PDB file of C-alpha atoms in Angstrom:
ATOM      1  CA  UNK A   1      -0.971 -26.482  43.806  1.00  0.00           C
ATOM      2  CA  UNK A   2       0.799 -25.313  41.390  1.00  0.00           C
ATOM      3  CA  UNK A   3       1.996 -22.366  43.075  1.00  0.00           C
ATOM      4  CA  UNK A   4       3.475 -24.737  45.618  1.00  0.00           C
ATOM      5  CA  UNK A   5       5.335 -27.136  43.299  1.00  0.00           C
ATOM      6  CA  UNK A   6       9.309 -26.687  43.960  1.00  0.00           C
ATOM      7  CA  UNK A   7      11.415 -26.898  40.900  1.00  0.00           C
ATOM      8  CA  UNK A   8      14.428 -25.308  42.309  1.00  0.00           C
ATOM      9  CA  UNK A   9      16.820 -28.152  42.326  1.00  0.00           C
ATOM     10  CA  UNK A  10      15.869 -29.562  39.095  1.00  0.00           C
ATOM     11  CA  UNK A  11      16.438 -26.139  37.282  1.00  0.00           C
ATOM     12  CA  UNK A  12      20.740 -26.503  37.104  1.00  0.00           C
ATOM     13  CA  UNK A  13      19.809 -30.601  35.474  1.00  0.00           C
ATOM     14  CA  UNK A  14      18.054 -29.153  32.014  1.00  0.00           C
ATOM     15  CA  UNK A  15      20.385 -29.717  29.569  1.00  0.00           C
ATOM     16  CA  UNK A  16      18.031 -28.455  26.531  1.00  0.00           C
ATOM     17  CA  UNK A  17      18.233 -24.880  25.081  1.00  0.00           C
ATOM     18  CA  UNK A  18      15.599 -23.099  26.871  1.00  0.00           C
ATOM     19  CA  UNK A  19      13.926 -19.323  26.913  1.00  0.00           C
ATOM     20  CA  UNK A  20      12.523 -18.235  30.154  1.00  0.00           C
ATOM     21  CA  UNK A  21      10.305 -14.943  29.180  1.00  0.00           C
ATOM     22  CA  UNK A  22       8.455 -12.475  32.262  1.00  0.00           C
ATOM     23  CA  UNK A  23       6.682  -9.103  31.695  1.00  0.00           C
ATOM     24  CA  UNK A  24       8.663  -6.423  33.910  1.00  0.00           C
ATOM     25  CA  UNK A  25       5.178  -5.593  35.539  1.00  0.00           C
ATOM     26  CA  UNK A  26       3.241  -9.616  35.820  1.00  0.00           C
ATOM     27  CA  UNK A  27       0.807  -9.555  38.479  1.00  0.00           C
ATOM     28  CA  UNK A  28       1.903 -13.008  39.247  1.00  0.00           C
ATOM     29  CA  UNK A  29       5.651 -13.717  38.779  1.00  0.00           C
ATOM     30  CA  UNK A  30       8.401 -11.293  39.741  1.00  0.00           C
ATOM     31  CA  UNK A  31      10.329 -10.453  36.707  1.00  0.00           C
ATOM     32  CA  UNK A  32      13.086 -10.685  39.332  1.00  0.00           C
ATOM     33  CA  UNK A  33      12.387 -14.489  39.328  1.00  0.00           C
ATOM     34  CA  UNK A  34      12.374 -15.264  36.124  1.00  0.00           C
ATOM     35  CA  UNK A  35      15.526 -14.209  35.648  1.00  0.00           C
ATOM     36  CA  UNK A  36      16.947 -16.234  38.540  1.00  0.00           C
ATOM     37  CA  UNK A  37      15.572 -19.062  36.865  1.00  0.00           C
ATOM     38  CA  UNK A  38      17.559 -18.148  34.090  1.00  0.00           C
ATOM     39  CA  UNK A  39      20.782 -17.708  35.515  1.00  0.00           C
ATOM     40  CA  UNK A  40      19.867 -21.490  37.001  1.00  0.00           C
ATOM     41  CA  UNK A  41      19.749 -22.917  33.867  1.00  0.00           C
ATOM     42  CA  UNK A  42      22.942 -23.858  31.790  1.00  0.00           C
ATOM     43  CA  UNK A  43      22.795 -21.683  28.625  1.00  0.00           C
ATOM     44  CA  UNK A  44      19.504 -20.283  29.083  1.00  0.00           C
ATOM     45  CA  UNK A  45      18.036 -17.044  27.622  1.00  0.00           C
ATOM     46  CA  UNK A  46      15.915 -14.402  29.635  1.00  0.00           C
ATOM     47  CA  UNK A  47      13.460 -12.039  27.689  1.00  0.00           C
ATOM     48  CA  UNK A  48      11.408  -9.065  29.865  1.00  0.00           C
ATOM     49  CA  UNK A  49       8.675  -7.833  27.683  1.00  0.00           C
ATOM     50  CA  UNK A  50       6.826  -4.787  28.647  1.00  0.00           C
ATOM     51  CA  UNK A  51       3.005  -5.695  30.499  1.00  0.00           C
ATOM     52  CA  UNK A  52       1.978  -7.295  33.986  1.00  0.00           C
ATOM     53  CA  UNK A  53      -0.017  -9.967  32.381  1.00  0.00           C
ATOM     54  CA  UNK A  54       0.564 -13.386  33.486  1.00  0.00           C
ATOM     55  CA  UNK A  55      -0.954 -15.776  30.765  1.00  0.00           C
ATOM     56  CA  UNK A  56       0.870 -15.345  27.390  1.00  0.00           C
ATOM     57  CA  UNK A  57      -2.460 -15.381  25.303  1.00  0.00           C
ATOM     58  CA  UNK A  58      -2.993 -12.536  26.785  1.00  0.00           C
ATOM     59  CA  UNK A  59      -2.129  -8.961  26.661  1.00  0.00           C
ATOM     60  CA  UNK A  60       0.653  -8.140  23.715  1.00  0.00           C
ATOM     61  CA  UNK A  61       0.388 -11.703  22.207  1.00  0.00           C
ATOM     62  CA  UNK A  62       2.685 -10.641  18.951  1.00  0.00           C
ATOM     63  CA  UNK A  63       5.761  -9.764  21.603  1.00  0.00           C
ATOM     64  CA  UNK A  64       5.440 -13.758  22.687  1.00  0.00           C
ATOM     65  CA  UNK A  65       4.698 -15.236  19.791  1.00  0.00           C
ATOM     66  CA  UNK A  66       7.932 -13.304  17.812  1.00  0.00           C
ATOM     67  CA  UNK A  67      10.403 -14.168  20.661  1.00  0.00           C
ATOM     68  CA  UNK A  68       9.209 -17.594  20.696  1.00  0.00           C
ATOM     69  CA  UNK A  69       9.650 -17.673  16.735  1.00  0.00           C
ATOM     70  CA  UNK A  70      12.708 -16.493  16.804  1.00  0.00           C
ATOM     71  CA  UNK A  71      14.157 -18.764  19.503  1.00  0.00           C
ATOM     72  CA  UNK A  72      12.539 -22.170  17.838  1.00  0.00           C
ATOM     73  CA  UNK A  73      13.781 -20.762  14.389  1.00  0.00           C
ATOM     74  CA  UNK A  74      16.520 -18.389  14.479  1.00  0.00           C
ATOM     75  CA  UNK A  75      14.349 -15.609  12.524  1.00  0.00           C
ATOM     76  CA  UNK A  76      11.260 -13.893  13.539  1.00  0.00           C
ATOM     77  CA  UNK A  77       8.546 -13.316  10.232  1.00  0.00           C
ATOM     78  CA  UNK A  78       8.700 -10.389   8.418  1.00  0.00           C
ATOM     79  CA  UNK A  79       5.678  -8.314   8.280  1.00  0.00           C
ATOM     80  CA  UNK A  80       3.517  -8.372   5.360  1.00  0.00           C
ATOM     81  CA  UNK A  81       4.208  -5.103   3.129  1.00  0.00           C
ATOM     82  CA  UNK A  82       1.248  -3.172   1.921  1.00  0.00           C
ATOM     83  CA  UNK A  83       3.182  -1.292  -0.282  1.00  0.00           C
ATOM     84  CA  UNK A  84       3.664  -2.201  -3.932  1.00  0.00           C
ATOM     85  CA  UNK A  85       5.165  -0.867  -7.235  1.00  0.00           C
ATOM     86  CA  UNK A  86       2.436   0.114  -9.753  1.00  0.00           C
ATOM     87  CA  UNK A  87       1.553   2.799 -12.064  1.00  0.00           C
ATOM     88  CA  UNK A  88      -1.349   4.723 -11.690  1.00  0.00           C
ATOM     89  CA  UNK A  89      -3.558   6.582 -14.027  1.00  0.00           C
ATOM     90  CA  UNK A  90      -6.163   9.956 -13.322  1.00  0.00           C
ATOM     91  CA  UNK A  91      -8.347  10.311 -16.210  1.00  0.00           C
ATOM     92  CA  UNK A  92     -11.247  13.007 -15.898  1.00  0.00           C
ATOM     93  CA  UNK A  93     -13.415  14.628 -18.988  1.00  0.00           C
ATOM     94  CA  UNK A  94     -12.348  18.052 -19.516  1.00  0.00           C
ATOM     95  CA  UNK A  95     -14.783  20.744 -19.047  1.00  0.00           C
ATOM     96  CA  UNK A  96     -17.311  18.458 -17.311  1.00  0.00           C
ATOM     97  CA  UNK A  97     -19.314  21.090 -15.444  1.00  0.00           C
ATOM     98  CA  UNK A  98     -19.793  22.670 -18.881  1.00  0.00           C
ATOM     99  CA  UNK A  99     -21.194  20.028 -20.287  1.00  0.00           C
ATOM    100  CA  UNK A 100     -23.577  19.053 -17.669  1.00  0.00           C
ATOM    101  CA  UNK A 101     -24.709  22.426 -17.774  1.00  0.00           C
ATOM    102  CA  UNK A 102     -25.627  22.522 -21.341  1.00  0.00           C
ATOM    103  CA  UNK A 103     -27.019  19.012 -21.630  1.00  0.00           C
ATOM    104  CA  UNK A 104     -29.041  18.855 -18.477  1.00  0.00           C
ATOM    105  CA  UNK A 105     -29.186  16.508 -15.517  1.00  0.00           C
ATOM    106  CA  UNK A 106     -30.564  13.307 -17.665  1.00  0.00           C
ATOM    107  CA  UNK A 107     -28.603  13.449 -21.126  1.00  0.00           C
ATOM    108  CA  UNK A 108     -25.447  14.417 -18.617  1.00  0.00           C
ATOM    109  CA  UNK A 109     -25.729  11.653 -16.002  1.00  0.00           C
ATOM    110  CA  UNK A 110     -26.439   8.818 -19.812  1.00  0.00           C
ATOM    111  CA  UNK A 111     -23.387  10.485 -21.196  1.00  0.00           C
ATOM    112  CA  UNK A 112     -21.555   9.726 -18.007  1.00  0.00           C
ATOM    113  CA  UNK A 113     -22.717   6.056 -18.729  1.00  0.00           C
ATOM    114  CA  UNK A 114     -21.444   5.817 -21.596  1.00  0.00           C
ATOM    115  CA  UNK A 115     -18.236   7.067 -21.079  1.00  0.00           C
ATOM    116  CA  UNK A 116     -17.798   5.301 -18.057  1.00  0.00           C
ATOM    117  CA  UNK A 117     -18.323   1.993 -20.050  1.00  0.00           C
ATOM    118  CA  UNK A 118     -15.839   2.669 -22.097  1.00  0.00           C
ATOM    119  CA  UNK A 119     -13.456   3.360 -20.184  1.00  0.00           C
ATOM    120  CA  UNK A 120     -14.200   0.144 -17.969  1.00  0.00           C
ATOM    121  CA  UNK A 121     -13.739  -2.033 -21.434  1.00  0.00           C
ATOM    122  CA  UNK A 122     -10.216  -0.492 -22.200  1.00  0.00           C
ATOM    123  CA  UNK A 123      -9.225  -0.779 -18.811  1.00  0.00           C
ATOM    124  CA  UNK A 124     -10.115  -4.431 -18.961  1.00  0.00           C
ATOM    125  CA  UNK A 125      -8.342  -4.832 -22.280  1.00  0.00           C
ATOM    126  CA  UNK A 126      -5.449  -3.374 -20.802  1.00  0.00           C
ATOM    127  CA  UNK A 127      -5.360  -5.545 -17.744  1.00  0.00           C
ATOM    128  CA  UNK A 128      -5.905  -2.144 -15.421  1.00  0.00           C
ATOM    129  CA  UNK A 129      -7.688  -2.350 -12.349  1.00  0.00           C
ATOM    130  CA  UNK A 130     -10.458   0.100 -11.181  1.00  0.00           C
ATOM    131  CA  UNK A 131      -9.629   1.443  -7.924  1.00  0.00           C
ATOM    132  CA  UNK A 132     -12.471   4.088  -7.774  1.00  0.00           C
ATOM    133  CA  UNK A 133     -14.517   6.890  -9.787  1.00  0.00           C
ATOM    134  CA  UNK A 134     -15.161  10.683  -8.474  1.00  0.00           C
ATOM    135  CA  UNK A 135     -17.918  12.443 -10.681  1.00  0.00           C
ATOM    136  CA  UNK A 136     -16.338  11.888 -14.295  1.00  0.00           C
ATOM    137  CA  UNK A 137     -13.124  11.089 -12.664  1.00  0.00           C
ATOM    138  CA  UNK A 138     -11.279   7.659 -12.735  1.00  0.00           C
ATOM    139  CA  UNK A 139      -8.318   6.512 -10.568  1.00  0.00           C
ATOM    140  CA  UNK A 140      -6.710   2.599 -11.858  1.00  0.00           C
ATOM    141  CA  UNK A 141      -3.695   0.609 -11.200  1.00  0.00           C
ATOM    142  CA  UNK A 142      -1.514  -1.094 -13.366  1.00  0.00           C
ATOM    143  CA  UNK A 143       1.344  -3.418 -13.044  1.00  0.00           C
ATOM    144  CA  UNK A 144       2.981  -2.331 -16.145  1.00  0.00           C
ATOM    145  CA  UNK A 145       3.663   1.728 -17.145  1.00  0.00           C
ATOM    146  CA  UNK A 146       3.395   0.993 -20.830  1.00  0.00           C
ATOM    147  CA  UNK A 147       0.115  -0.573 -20.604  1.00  0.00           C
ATOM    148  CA  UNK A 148      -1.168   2.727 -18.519  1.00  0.00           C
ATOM    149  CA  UNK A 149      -0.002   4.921 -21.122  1.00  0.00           C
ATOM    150  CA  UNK A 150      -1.749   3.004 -23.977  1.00  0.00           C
ATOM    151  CA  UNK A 151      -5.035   2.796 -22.130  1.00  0.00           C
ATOM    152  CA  UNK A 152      -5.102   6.632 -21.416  1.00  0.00           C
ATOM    153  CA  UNK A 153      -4.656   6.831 -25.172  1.00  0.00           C
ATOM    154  CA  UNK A 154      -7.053   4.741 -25.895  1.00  0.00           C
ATOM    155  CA  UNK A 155      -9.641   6.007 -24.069  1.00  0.00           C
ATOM    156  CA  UNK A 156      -8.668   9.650 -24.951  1.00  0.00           C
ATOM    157  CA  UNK A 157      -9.083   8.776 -28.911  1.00  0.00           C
ATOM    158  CA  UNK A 158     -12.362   6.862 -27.873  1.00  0.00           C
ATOM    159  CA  UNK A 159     -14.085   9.507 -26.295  1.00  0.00           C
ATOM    160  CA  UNK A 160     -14.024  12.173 -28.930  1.00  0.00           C
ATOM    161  CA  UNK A 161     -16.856  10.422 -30.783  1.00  0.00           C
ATOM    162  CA  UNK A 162     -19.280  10.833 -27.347  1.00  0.00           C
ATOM    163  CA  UNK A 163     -18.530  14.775 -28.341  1.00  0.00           C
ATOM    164  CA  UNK A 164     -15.864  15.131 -25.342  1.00  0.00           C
ATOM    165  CA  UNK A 165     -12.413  15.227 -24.278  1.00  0.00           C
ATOM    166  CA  UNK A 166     -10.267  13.919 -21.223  1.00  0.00           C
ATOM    167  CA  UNK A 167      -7.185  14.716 -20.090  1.00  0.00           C
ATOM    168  CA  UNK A 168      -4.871  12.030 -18.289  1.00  0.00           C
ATOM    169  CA  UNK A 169      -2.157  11.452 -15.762  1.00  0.00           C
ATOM    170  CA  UNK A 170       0.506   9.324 -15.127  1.00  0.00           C
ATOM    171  CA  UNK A 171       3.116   8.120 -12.780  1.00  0.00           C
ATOM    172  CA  UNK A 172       4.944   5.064 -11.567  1.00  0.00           C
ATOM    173  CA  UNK A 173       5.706   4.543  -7.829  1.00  0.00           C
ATOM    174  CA  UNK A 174       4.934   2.621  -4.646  1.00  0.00           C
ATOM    175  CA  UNK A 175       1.523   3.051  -3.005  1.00  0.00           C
ATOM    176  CA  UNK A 176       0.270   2.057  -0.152  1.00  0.00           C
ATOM    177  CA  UNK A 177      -2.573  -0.564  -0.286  1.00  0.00           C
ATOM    178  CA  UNK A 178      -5.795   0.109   1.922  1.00  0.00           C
ATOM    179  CA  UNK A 179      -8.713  -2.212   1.254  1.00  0.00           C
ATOM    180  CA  UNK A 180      -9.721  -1.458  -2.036  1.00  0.00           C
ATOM    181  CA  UNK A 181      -8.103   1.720  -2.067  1.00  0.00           C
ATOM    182  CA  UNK A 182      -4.630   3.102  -2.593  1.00  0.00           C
ATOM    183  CA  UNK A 183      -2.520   6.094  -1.395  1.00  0.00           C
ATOM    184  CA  UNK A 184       1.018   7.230  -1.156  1.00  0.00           C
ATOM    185  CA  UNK A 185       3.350   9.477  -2.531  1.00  0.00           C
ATOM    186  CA  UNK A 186       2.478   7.991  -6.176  1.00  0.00           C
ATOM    187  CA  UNK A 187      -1.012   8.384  -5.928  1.00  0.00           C
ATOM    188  CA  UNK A 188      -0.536  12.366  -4.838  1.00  0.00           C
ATOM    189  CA  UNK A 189       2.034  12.520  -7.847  1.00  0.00           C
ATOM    190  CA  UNK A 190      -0.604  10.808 -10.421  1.00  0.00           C
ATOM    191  CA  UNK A 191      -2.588  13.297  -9.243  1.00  0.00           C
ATOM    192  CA  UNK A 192      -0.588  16.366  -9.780  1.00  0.00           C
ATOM    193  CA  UNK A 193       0.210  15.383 -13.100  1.00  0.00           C
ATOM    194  CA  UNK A 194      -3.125  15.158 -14.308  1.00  0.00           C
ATOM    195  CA  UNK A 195      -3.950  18.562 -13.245  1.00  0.00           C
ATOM    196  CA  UNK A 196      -0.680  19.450 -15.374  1.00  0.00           C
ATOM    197  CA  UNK A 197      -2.519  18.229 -18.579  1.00  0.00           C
ATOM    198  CA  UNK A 198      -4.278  19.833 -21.424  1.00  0.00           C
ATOM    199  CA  UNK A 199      -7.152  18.705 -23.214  1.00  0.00           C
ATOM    200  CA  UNK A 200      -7.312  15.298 -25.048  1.00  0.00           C
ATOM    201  CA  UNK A 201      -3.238  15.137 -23.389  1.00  0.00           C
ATOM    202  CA  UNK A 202      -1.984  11.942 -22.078  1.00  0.00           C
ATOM    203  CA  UNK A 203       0.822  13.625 -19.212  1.00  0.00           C
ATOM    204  CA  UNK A 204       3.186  11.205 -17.777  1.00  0.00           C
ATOM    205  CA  UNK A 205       6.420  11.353 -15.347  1.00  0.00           C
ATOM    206  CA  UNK A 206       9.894  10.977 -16.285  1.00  0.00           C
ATOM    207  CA  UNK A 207       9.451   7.657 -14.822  1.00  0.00           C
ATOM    208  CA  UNK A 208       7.175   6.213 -16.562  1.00  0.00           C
ATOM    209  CA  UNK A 209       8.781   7.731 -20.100  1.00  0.00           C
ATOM    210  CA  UNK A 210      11.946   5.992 -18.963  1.00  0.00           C
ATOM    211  CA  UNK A 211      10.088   2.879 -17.713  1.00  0.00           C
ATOM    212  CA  UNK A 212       7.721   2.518 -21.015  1.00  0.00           C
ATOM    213  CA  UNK A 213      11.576   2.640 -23.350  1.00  0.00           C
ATOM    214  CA  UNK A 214      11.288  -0.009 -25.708  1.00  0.00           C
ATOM    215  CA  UNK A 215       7.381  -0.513 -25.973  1.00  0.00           C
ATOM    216  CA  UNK A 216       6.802   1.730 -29.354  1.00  0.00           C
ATOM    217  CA  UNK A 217       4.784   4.889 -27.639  1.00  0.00           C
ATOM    218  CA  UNK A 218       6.405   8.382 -28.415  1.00  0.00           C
ATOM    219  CA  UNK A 219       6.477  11.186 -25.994  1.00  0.00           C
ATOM    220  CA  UNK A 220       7.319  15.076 -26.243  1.00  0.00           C
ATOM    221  CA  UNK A 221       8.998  17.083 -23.818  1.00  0.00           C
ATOM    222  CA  UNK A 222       6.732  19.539 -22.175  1.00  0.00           C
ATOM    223  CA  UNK A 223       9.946  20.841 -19.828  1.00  0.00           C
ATOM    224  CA  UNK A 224       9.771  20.535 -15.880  1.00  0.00           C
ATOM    225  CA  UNK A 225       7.219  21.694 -13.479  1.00  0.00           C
ATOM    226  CA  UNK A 226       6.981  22.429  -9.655  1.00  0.00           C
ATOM    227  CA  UNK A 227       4.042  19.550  -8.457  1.00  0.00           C
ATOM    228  CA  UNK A 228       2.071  21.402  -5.805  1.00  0.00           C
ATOM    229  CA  UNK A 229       2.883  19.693  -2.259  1.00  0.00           C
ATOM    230  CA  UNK A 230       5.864  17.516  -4.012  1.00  0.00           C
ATOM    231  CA  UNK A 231       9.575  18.648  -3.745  1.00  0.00           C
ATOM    232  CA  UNK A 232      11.477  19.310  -6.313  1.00  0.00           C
ATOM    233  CA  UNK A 233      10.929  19.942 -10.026  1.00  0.00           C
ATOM    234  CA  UNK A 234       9.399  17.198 -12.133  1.00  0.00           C
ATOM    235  CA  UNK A 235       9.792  16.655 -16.044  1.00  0.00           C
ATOM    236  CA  UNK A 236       6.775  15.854 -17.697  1.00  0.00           C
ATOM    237  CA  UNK A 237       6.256  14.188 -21.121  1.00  0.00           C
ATOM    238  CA  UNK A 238       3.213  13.943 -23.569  1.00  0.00           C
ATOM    239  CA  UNK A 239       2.259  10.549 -25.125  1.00  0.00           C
ATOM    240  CA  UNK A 240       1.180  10.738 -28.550  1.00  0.00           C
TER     241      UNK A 240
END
């Protein structure tokens, strides 16, 4: 029946604004008719999306939904962004496989507990976020660079009474959030710059030196280096 039903004649008498949308290959309706309806009525607008489904709930959805959006409100949304500014910070315990060989399995993997709670408490004081631990390894967020910066410090002055020493890395940047975990161009920078470091050394990026200006921490130079798999030269600071 309602294949049969006429509207021809009633098409030109619609006087309200009106979007008339076909998919070029619809199994049903001849994209070639819905834009003769169209042209029918006064004013009207005629969108071919790409599919040869019929029913609009089905098939690409989005395409009908964001042309409808944009017809009822003059915008169409903007995609949520997974990407955010924060500044992230590598720590790891220098010479780790060294120790594990000297202390054995047991006093290695309790030493490993302990460290790791410390580090959790400062990053809580310091409002960081976890992201994830590798080995003796930990990668965390924060929404401020100065913050970062103090933490590594922190922790690096912290640790020397467990007998070890870390090394740290920083940078500022956007990353791209995945679940729980992050990546980006930050992240591989972070990373890079913690392999830059020396024992017990807090290493940052020019970025975050500039960004932390004002907040009382004190860096020194240590010159510009060549980031494997990141162009260009990058000048590195110390935090002390």
């Amino acid at each position: 029946m309602n294949t049969q039903l006429d509207i021809r004649h009633i098409l030109p008498t619609i006087r309200v604004p009106t979007l008339v949308i076909n998919r070029t290959g619809d199994r049903d309706a001849n994209a070639e008719e819905g834009r003769w309806i169209a042209r029918q009525i006064p004013n009207a607008r005629f969108v071919e999306l790409s599919g040869e489904d019929h029913l609009p709930w089905v098939g690409d959805q989005d395409a009908v939904v964001d042309e409808i959006q944009e017809f009822l409100t003059g915008a169409r949304s903007v995609p949520e962004s997974n990407r955010v500014l924060a500044t992230v910070l590598f720590t790891d315990i220098v010479d780790s496989t060294e120790h594990a060989a000297r202390l054995g399995d047991r006093a290695w993997h309790d030493l490993l507990d302990v460290h790791h709670a410390l580090v959790r408490k400062e990053l809580t004081r310091f409002r960081g976020r976890e992201i994830k631990t590798v080995g003796d390894a930990f990668i965390a967020t924060f929404d401020g660079p100065a913050r970062a910066v103090q933490c590594a410090s922190t922790i690096r002055d912290g640790v020397v009474q467990l007998g070890i020493e870390i090394r740290a890395g920083v940078h500022t940047g956007e990353i791209e959030l995945a679940g729980s975990d992050i990546g980006g161009i930050a992240v591989h920078i972070a990373a890079r710059v913690i392999a830059a470091a020396g024992r017990s050394e807090v290493l940052v990026s020019s970025t975050v030196k500039d960004l932390a200006a004002g907040s009382g921490i004190s860096f020194s130079d240590c010159g510009s280096r060549v980031l494997k798999g990141v162009p260009g030269e990058w000048r590195l600071f110390a935090a002390f």
